[in-house]
Coordinates of C-alpha atoms in Angstrom, one line a residue:
M29 CA 0.0 0.0 0.0
F30 CA 2.8 2.4 0.8
D31 CA 4.9 1.6 -2.3
S32 CA 4.6 4.9 -4.1
L33 CA 5.2 6.9 -0.9
S34 CA 8.1 4.7 -0.1
D35 CA 9.6 5.2 -3.5
R36 CA 9.3 9.0 -3.3
L37 CA 10.8 9.2 0.1
G38 CA 13.6 6.8 -0.9
N39 CA 14.7 9.1 -3.7
V40 CA 14.7 12.1 -1.4
F41 CA 16.9 10.3 1.2
D42 CA 19.2 8.8 -1.4
S43 CA 20.2 12.3 -2.4
L44 CA 20.8 13.3 1.2
R45 CA 22.9 10.2 2.0
G46 CA 25.1 10.9 -1.0
R47 CA 26.5 14.1 0.5
G48 CA 29.3 14.4 3.0
A49 CA 27.9 17.5 4.7
L50 CA 24.5 19.1 4.6
K51 CA 23.4 22.7 4.6
E52 CA 20.2 24.1 6.0
D53 CA 19.0 24.7 2.4
D54 CA 19.6 21.1 1.5
V55 CA 17.4 19.9 4.4
R56 CA 14.6 22.4 3.6
A57 CA 14.6 21.4 -0.1
A58 CA 14.4 17.7 1.0
M59 CA 11.5 18.6 3.3
R60 CA 9.6 20.2 0.4
E61 CA 9.9 16.9 -1.5
V62 CA 8.7 15.0 1.6
R63 CA 5.7 17.4 1.9
I64 CA 4.7 16.8 -1.7
A65 CA 5.1 13.0 -1.3
L66 CA 2.8 13.0 1.8
L67 CA 0.2 15.1 0.1
E68 CA 0.3 12.9 -3.0
A69 CA -0.2 9.9 -0.7
D70 CA -3.5 11.6 0.4
V71 CA -2.4 12.5 3.9
A72 CA -4.6 15.2 5.5
L73 CA -3.1 18.7 5.1
P74 CA -3.1 19.7 8.8
V75 CA -1.2 16.4 9.6
V76 CA 1.4 17.1 6.8
R77 CA 2.0 20.6 8.1
R78 CA 2.6 19.5 11.7
F79 CA 4.8 16.6 10.5
I80 CA 7.0 18.8 8.3
D81 CA 7.3 21.6 10.9
R82 CA 8.4 19.1 13.5
V83 CA 10.9 17.3 11.2
T84 CA 12.4 20.5 9.8
E85 CA 12.9 22.0 13.3
A86 CA 14.8 18.9 14.4
A87 CA 16.7 18.4 11.1
V88 CA 18.2 21.9 10.8
G89 CA 19.8 21.7 14.3
Q90 CA 23.6 22.1 14.5
E91 CA 24.0 18.5 15.9
V92 CA 22.5 17.1 12.8
L93 CA 24.3 19.3 10.2
R94 CA 27.7 18.7 11.8
S95 CA 27.3 15.0 12.6
V96 CA 29.4 12.4 10.8
T97 CA 26.4 11.1 8.8
P98 CA 23.9 13.9 8.5
G99 CA 21.9 12.1 5.8
Q100 CA 21.3 9.2 8.1
Q101 CA 20.4 11.5 10.9
V102 CA 17.7 13.1 8.9
V103 CA 16.3 9.7 7.9
K104 CA 16.2 8.8 11.6
I105 CA 14.4 12.0 12.5
V106 CA 11.8 11.4 9.8
N107 CA 11.4 7.8 11.0
D108 CA 10.8 8.9 14.6
A109 CA 8.3 11.5 13.4
L110 CA 6.5 8.9 11.3
V111 CA 6.3 6.5 14.3
E112 CA 4.8 9.4 16.4
M113 CA 2.3 10.2 13.7
L114 CA 1.2 6.5 13.4
G115 CA 0.8 6.0 17.2
G116 CA 4.0 6.3 19.1
E117 CA 6.5 3.8 20.5
D118 CA 4.0 2.0 22.7
G119 CA 2.3 0.8 19.5
V120 CA 2.8 -2.9 20.4
A121 CA 0.7 -2.5 23.5
Q122 CA -1.9 -0.5 21.6
A123 CA -2.3 -3.2 19.0
K124 CA -3.7 -5.6 21.6
L125 CA -7.4 -5.7 22.4
D126 CA -8.3 -4.8 26.0
L127 CA -10.2 -7.8 27.2
D128 CA -9.6 -7.3 30.9
A129 CA -13.2 -7.4 32.1
K130 CA -15.8 -9.9 33.4
P131 CA -16.6 -12.3 30.6
P132 CA -18.2 -12.3 28.2
V133 CA -16.2 -9.2 27.0
V134 CA -18.1 -7.5 24.2
V135 CA -16.2 -6.3 21.1
M136 CA -18.4 -4.2 18.8
M137 CA -17.4 -3.8 15.1
V138 CA -18.7 -0.6 13.3
G139 CA -18.0 1.0 10.0
L140 CA -19.3 2.0 6.6
Q141 CA -21.0 -0.3 4.1
G142 CA -18.5 -2.5 2.2
S143 CA -15.5 -1.7 4.5
G144 CA -15.0 -5.4 5.3
K145 CA -16.5 -5.6 8.8
T146 CA -17.9 -9.2 8.6
T147 CA -14.6 -10.7 7.3
T148 CA -12.6 -8.7 9.8
T149 CA -14.8 -9.9 12.7
A150 CA -14.1 -13.5 11.7
K151 CA -10.3 -12.8 11.3
L152 CA -10.1 -11.2 14.8
A153 CA -12.2 -14.0 16.3
K154 CA -9.9 -16.6 14.8
R155 CA -6.8 -14.7 16.0
L156 CA -8.2 -14.5 19.5
K157 CA -8.9 -18.2 19.6
E158 CA -5.6 -19.3 18.2
T159 CA -3.1 -16.9 19.6
E160 CA -4.7 -16.1 23.0
G161 CA -6.7 -19.3 23.6
R162 CA -10.0 -17.3 24.1
K163 CA -13.4 -18.9 23.7
V164 CA -15.1 -16.6 21.2
M165 CA -18.7 -16.3 19.9
M166 CA -19.7 -14.1 17.0
A167 CA -23.1 -12.6 16.4
S168 CA -24.4 -10.7 13.3
L169 CA -26.7 -7.7 13.9
D170 CA -26.9 -6.9 10.2
V171 CA -30.5 -7.4 9.3
N172 CA -30.3 -5.0 6.3
R173 CA -27.9 -6.7 3.9
P174 CA -29.2 -9.9 2.3
A175 CA -27.5 -13.0 3.7
A176 CA -25.2 -11.0 6.0
Q177 CA -26.0 -13.3 8.9
E178 CA -25.4 -16.4 6.8
Q179 CA -22.1 -15.0 5.7
L180 CA -20.8 -14.7 9.3
A181 CA -22.1 -18.2 10.0
V182 CA -20.1 -19.6 7.0
L183 CA -17.0 -17.7 8.1
G184 CA -17.4 -18.9 11.7
E185 CA -17.4 -22.5 10.4
Q186 CA -14.3 -21.9 8.4
A187 CA -12.5 -20.3 11.4
G188 CA -13.8 -22.8 13.9
V189 CA -15.5 -20.1 15.9
A190 CA -19.1 -20.4 17.3
T191 CA -21.8 -18.1 15.9
L192 CA -25.2 -17.1 17.4
P193 CA -28.0 -19.1 15.7
I194 CA -30.1 -16.9 13.3
V195 CA -33.7 -16.1 14.3
A196 CA -35.5 -14.6 11.3
G197 CA -37.2 -11.2 11.8
Q198 CA -35.3 -10.3 15.1
Q199 CA -34.1 -6.7 15.4
P200 CA -30.4 -5.7 16.2
V201 CA -31.0 -4.7 19.8
D202 CA -32.9 -7.9 20.5
I203 CA -30.1 -10.0 18.8
A204 CA -27.5 -8.2 20.9
N205 CA -29.4 -9.1 24.1
R206 CA -29.9 -12.7 23.0
A207 CA -26.2 -12.9 22.2
I208 CA -25.1 -11.6 25.6
Q209 CA -27.4 -14.2 27.4
A210 CA -26.1 -17.0 25.2
A211 CA -22.5 -16.1 25.7
K212 CA -23.0 -16.0 29.5
L213 CA -24.8 -19.3 29.6
Q214 CA -22.2 -21.1 27.5
S215 CA -19.2 -19.4 29.3
F216 CA -17.7 -17.6 26.3
D217 CA -14.8 -15.3 27.0
V218 CA -15.4 -12.9 24.2
L219 CA -18.5 -11.9 22.2
M220 CA -18.0 -10.1 18.9
L221 CA -20.9 -8.1 17.6
D222 CA -20.9 -7.5 13.8
T223 CA -23.1 -4.5 13.2
A224 CA -24.7 -3.4 9.9
G225 CA -22.7 -1.2 7.6
R226 CA -24.0 2.4 7.4
L227 CA -23.4 5.7 5.8
H228 CA -22.2 8.4 8.2
V229 CA -25.1 10.5 7.1
D230 CA -27.7 7.9 7.9
E231 CA -29.2 9.1 11.2
A232 CA -31.5 6.1 11.7
L233 CA -28.7 3.5 11.5
M234 CA -26.5 5.7 13.7
A235 CA -29.2 5.7 16.3
E236 CA -29.5 2.0 16.1
M237 CA -25.8 1.6 16.6
K238 CA -26.0 3.8 19.7
A239 CA -28.8 1.7 21.1
V240 CA -26.8 -1.5 20.5
A241 CA -23.8 0.0 22.3
A242 CA -26.1 1.0 25.2
V243 CA -27.4 -2.5 25.8
S244 CA -24.2 -4.4 25.2
A245 CA -21.7 -2.0 27.0
P246 CA -18.8 -3.0 24.7
K247 CA -15.3 -3.0 26.1
E248 CA -13.9 -2.4 22.6
V249 CA -15.6 -0.5 19.8
L250 CA -13.5 -1.0 16.6
L251 CA -14.0 1.1 13.5
V252 CA -13.3 -0.8 10.4
V253 CA -12.0 1.5 7.6
D254 CA -11.2 0.6 4.0
S255 CA -7.7 1.9 3.2
L256 CA -9.0 2.8 -0.3
T257 CA -11.3 5.4 1.2
G258 CA -8.5 8.0 1.2
Q259 CA -9.1 11.4 2.7
D260 CA -12.8 10.7 3.5
A261 CA -11.7 8.0 6.0
V262 CA -10.9 10.8 8.4
N263 CA -14.4 12.3 8.2
V264 CA -15.8 8.8 8.7
A265 CA -13.8 8.3 11.8
Q266 CA -14.8 11.7 13.2
S267 CA -18.5 11.1 12.6
F268 CA -18.4 7.6 14.3
T269 CA -16.4 9.1 17.2
G270 CA -19.2 11.5 17.8
E271 CA -21.8 8.7 18.1
V272 CA -20.1 5.8 20.0
P273 CA -16.9 5.7 22.2
L274 CA -14.4 4.3 19.6
T275 CA -11.4 2.5 21.2
G276 CA -9.5 1.7 18.0
V277 CA -9.4 1.4 14.2
V278 CA -8.9 -1.6 11.9
L279 CA -7.6 -0.8 8.4
T280 CA -8.6 -3.3 5.7
R281 CA -7.1 -3.8 2.2
M282 CA -3.6 -2.9 3.3
D283 CA -2.4 -5.2 0.5
G284 CA -4.2 -3.0 -2.1
D285 CA -3.0 0.0 -4.1
A286 CA -4.3 2.7 -1.8
R287 CA -1.9 5.6 -1.3
G288 CA -1.6 5.2 2.4
G289 CA -3.0 8.6 3.4
A290 CA -5.8 7.1 5.5
A291 CA -3.4 5.2 7.7
L292 CA -1.1 8.2 8.2
S293 CA -3.9 10.6 8.9
M294 CA -6.2 8.4 11.1
R295 CA -4.2 8.3 14.3
A296 CA -3.2 12.0 14.1
V297 CA -6.8 13.3 13.5
T298 CA -8.9 10.9 15.7
G299 CA -6.4 10.2 18.5
K300 CA -7.5 6.5 18.3
P301 CA -4.9 3.8 17.7
I302 CA -4.9 1.7 14.6
K303 CA -4.9 -1.8 16.2
F304 CA -4.9 -4.2 13.3
A305 CA -4.4 -4.2 9.5
G306 CA -6.1 -6.6 7.1
T307 CA -3.5 -7.8 4.5
G308 CA -5.5 -10.1 2.3
E309 CA -8.7 -12.1 1.8
K310 CA -7.8 -15.2 3.8
L311 CA -8.9 -15.5 7.5
D312 CA -5.3 -15.4 8.7
A313 CA -4.4 -12.3 6.7
I314 CA -4.5 -9.8 9.6
E315 CA -1.6 -8.5 11.6
P316 CA -1.1 -6.1 14.5
F317 CA -0.5 -2.5 13.3
V318 CA 2.8 -1.6 15.0
P319 CA 3.8 2.0 14.2
S320 CA 7.6 1.5 14.3
R321 CA 7.4 -1.5 12.0
V322 CA 5.1 0.3 9.5
A323 CA 7.4 3.4 9.5
N324 CA 10.4 1.1 8.8
R325 CA 8.6 -0.4 5.8
I326 CA 7.7 3.0 4.4
L327 CA 11.3 4.2 4.7
G328 CA 12.7 0.9 3.1
M329 CA 14.3 -0.2 6.4
G330 CA 12.5 -3.5 6.3
D331 CA 10.6 -5.2 9.1
I332 CA 12.6 -8.1 10.4
V333 CA 10.4 -8.5 13.6
S334 CA 7.2 -9.1 11.6
M335 CA 9.0 -11.5 9.2
V336 CA 10.3 -13.5 12.2
E337 CA 6.7 -13.5 13.7
K338 CA 5.2 -14.6 10.4
A339 CA 7.8 -17.4 10.1
A340 CA 7.0 -18.6 13.6
Q341 CA 3.4 -18.8 12.7
T342 CA 3.9 -20.6 9.4
V343 CA 6.9 -22.9 10.1
K344 CA 6.1 -26.0 12.0
E345 CA 8.4 -26.6 14.9
E346 CA 9.1 -30.2 14.0
D347 CA 10.0 -29.2 10.4
A348 CA 12.4 -26.6 11.7
E349 CA 14.1 -29.0 14.1
R350 CA 14.4 -31.6 11.4
L351 CA 16.0 -29.1 9.0
A352 CA 18.4 -27.8 11.7
K353 CA 19.6 -31.4 12.4
R354 CA 20.2 -32.0 8.6
M355 CA 22.0 -28.6 8.3
A356 CA 24.2 -29.5 11.2
A357 CA 25.0 -32.8 9.4
G358 CA 25.7 -30.9 6.2
K359 CA 22.7 -32.6 4.4
F360 CA 20.2 -30.9 2.2
D361 CA 18.1 -32.8 -0.4
L362 CA 15.3 -31.7 -2.8
D363 CA 12.6 -32.5 -0.2
D364 CA 14.3 -30.0 2.1
L365 CA 14.3 -27.4 -0.7
R366 CA 10.6 -28.1 -1.4
M367 CA 9.8 -27.6 2.3
Q368 CA 11.6 -24.2 2.2
L369 CA 9.7 -23.1 -1.0
Q370 CA 6.4 -24.1 0.6
Q371 CA 7.2 -22.1 3.7
M372 CA 8.1 -19.0 1.6
T373 CA 4.8 -19.3 -0.2
K374 CA 2.9 -19.5 3.1
M375 CA 4.7 -16.4 4.4
G376 CA 3.3 -14.4 1.4
G377 CA 5.8 -15.2 -1.3
L378 CA 8.9 -13.6 -2.6
G379 CA 7.4 -10.1 -2.8
A380 CA 6.1 -10.1 0.8
I381 CA 9.5 -11.4 2.2
A382 CA 11.5 -8.9 0.1
G383 CA 9.3 -6.1 1.3
M384 CA 10.2 -6.9 4.9
M385 CA 14.0 -7.2 4.3
P386 CA 16.1 -4.1 5.0
G387 CA 17.4 -2.5 1.8
M388 CA 15.5 -4.9 -0.4
K389 CA 13.1 -2.3 -1.9
K390 CA 15.1 -2.0 -5.2
A391 CA 15.5 -5.8 -5.3
K392 CA 11.7 -6.2 -5.0
A393 CA 11.2 -3.7 -7.9
A394 CA 13.8 -5.6 -10.0
M395 CA 12.1 -8.9 -9.3
A396 CA 8.8 -7.4 -10.5
A397 CA 10.4 -6.0 -13.6
S398 CA 12.0 -9.3 -14.6
G399 CA 8.7 -11.1 -14.2
M400 CA 10.0 -13.1 -11.2
D401 CA 6.9 -13.4 -9.0
D402 CA 5.4 -16.0 -6.8
R403 CA 4.6 -18.2 -9.8
V404 CA 8.3 -19.0 -9.8
L405 CA 7.9 -20.7 -6.4
L406 CA 4.9 -22.7 -7.6
R407 CA 6.8 -23.8 -10.8
M408 CA 9.8 -24.9 -8.7
D409 CA 7.5 -26.8 -6.4
A410 CA 5.8 -28.5 -9.4
I411 CA 9.2 -29.6 -10.8
I412 CA 10.3 -31.2 -7.5
S413 CA 6.8 -32.8 -7.1
S414 CA 7.2 -34.4 -10.5
M415 CA 10.3 -36.3 -9.3
T416 CA 10.2 -39.7 -7.6
P417 CA 11.0 -39.9 -3.9
K418 CA 14.3 -41.6 -4.8
E419 CA 15.2 -38.8 -7.2
R420 CA 14.5 -36.1 -4.6
A421 CA 16.7 -37.9 -2.1
H422 CA 19.5 -38.5 -4.7
P423 CA 19.4 -35.7 -7.4
E424 CA 22.5 -37.1 -9.0
L425 CA 20.2 -39.8 -10.5
L426 CA 18.6 -37.2 -12.8
N427 CA 20.0 -37.9 -16.2
A428 CA 18.8 -36.3 -19.5
K429 CA 16.0 -38.8 -19.9
R430 CA 14.7 -38.4 -16.4
K431 CA 14.9 -34.6 -16.7
K432 CA 12.7 -34.7 -19.8
R433 CA 10.1 -36.7 -17.9
V434 CA 10.2 -34.3 -14.9
A435 CA 9.8 -31.3 -17.3
A436 CA 6.9 -32.9 -19.1
G437 CA 5.2 -33.9 -15.8
S438 CA 5.5 -30.3 -14.4
G439 CA 4.6 -28.5 -17.6
T440 CA 8.1 -26.8 -17.7
Q441 CA 11.2 -26.9 -19.8
V442 CA 14.4 -29.0 -19.2
Q443 CA 16.2 -25.7 -18.6
D444 CA 13.9 -24.9 -15.7
V445 CA 14.6 -28.4 -14.2
N446 CA 18.4 -27.6 -14.5
K447 CA 17.9 -24.3 -12.7
V448 CA 16.2 -26.0 -9.7
L449 CA 19.0 -28.6 -9.6
K450 CA 21.7 -25.9 -9.8
M451 CA 20.0 -23.9 -7.0
H452 CA 19.9 -27.1 -4.9
Q453 CA 23.6 -27.8 -5.5
E454 CA 24.5 -24.3 -4.3
M455 CA 22.4 -24.7 -1.2
A456 CA 23.8 -28.1 -0.5
K457 CA 27.3 -26.7 -0.8
A458 CA 26.4 -24.0 1.6
M459 CA 25.2 -26.5 4.1
K460 CA 28.5 -28.4 3.9
Q461 CA 30.3 -25.1 4.4
I462 CA 28.3 -24.6 7.6
K463 CA 29.2 -28.1 8.8
K464 CA 32.9 -27.3 8.2
M465 CA 32.5 -24.2 10.4
G466 CA 31.4 -26.5 13.2
G467 CA 27.7 -26.7 12.4
L468 CA 25.1 -24.3 13.8
K469 CA 26.8 -24.2 17.2
G470 CA 30.1 -23.3 15.7
L471 CA 28.4 -20.6 13.5
G472 CA 26.7 -19.2 16.6
A473 CA 30.0 -19.1 18.5
L474 CA 31.6 -17.1 15.6
F475 CA 28.7 -14.7 15.7
G476 CA 29.2 -14.3 19.4
K477 CA 33.0 -13.5 19.1
G478 CA 33.0 -10.9 16.4
G479 CA 29.5 -10.3 15.0
L480 CA 28.4 -11.0 11.5
D481 CA 31.7 -10.3 9.8
A482 CA 33.5 -12.8 12.1
A483 CA 31.0 -15.6 11.3
M484 CA 30.9 -15.0 7.6
P485 CA 33.5 -12.4 6.6
G486 CA 32.1 -9.7 4.4
L487 CA 28.5 -10.7 4.7
G488 CA 27.9 -7.6 6.8
G489 CA 28.3 -5.6 3.6
M490 CA 24.9 -6.9 2.4
G491 CA 23.4 -4.0 4.4
G492 CA 24.2 -1.5 1.6
G493 CA 24.7 1.9 3.2
M494 CA 23.3 1.0 6.6
P495 CA 25.3 2.6 9.5
G496 CA 28.1 0.5 10.9
L497 CA 28.1 -2.1 8.1
G498 CA 30.9 -2.5 5.6
G499 CA 30.6 -2.9 1.8
G500 CA 31.1 -5.8 -0.5
Q501 CA 31.1 -9.5 0.1
G502 CA 34.8 -9.7 1.0
G503 CA 35.9 -13.0 2.3
L504 CA 32.6 -14.8 2.1
P505 CA 33.1 -18.5 1.7
P506 CA 33.0 -19.2 -2.1
D507 CA 30.0 -21.6 -1.9
L508 CA 27.9 -19.1 0.1
A509 CA 29.0 -16.3 -2.3
N510 CA 27.8 -18.4 -5.2
L511 CA 24.4 -18.9 -3.6
L512 CA 24.0 -15.2 -2.9
N513 CA 25.1 -14.2 -6.4
K514 CA 22.8 -16.8 -8.0
K515 CA 20.7 -15.4 -10.8

């Protein structure tokens, strides 16, 4: 969602980083570009003004202009200001729902028509059940949209979350009362109320929403906002704030091509934290909205923490342990490679992973330009799947005749099969290199003694312009260098 904004800001900061010393005029010229970038991203004008004033004041200080790396200092100041604009350093705590009350704790979902409330309700219910072990019930109060209640029932079935049985003709306030009684009787921890979508000018529906809030006394009232709404999202938030006590915002379609202004403006204008962001259609495509991580992604600094969390959710512990043992023994066959490819696909594919890696913004663009997308992972998986178990365990068996059969079975060319085998060879060599270093424990000891460069000399240079990191691959072991340089 932030790609265009990220590109514009990246160009501004590249020009600053390239200079040894900065003058006040340089900083002010850069801030003018930042202002234009934010306005083009549809950020509210008052928010842009406050942001630019704050950054400029900090960036033209003598300690910045005379520092060793003034360009980096300006980037840090902009990053800090972005974090503040998005919700501050305590964003991790804000991203959690406040469920500290006598059960059943009521979470009420409100928002405009078509903003994705029903799907978001199911996503949050699934998340609460799986990550916090809560017993959750969902109830649909939407009697206006055809089949809205049936939709929530189907989503509940998919997510493995209970839903309130539908009683035809019942009105929202009565449904809310029935849901609370059912949740109490069945000892549910959390009750999620999915209200009807409304326009912020529809007085009757706004009154209905207030009545539901009055009878259910929700602990959390979450406003679901479509990121594509742009500037009007701020007006939506203000109108809902005036009717019910909002406690937070959930942004949907963060994976879309919106310009990001809604996210950047929402917290600054309403004062309500953005708690979650929907990143896709699937029920597990929702993540906590942590300001520092989002700011890092916007400025191209990557988001390693989110990547590790995503990996922890998708990688099975027993698979990780098995691979670790095989790595320590210097073994790596095509089944291991296939498992890695499948895990990358589950984490969102090459694009999603590259977007979370520091300094990978340009690499991600290059991948897109060369047509290297997630279909590459699927093709590689198809090639490996077309091999027999014996061939996967012993790739050296694959002669020309067998390669032709594998290519025909996977709908690819023999050259594609050769590329997969070459990639496997490089990775297998890298595993043997790790074994020579003393396995994973030896590698860890080297990291402990002298950091990244001690463990793998020169690999620190992969940071490309990040403070404190060298340049070039230097003395990287040749097999690992081959893997990193693989085209």
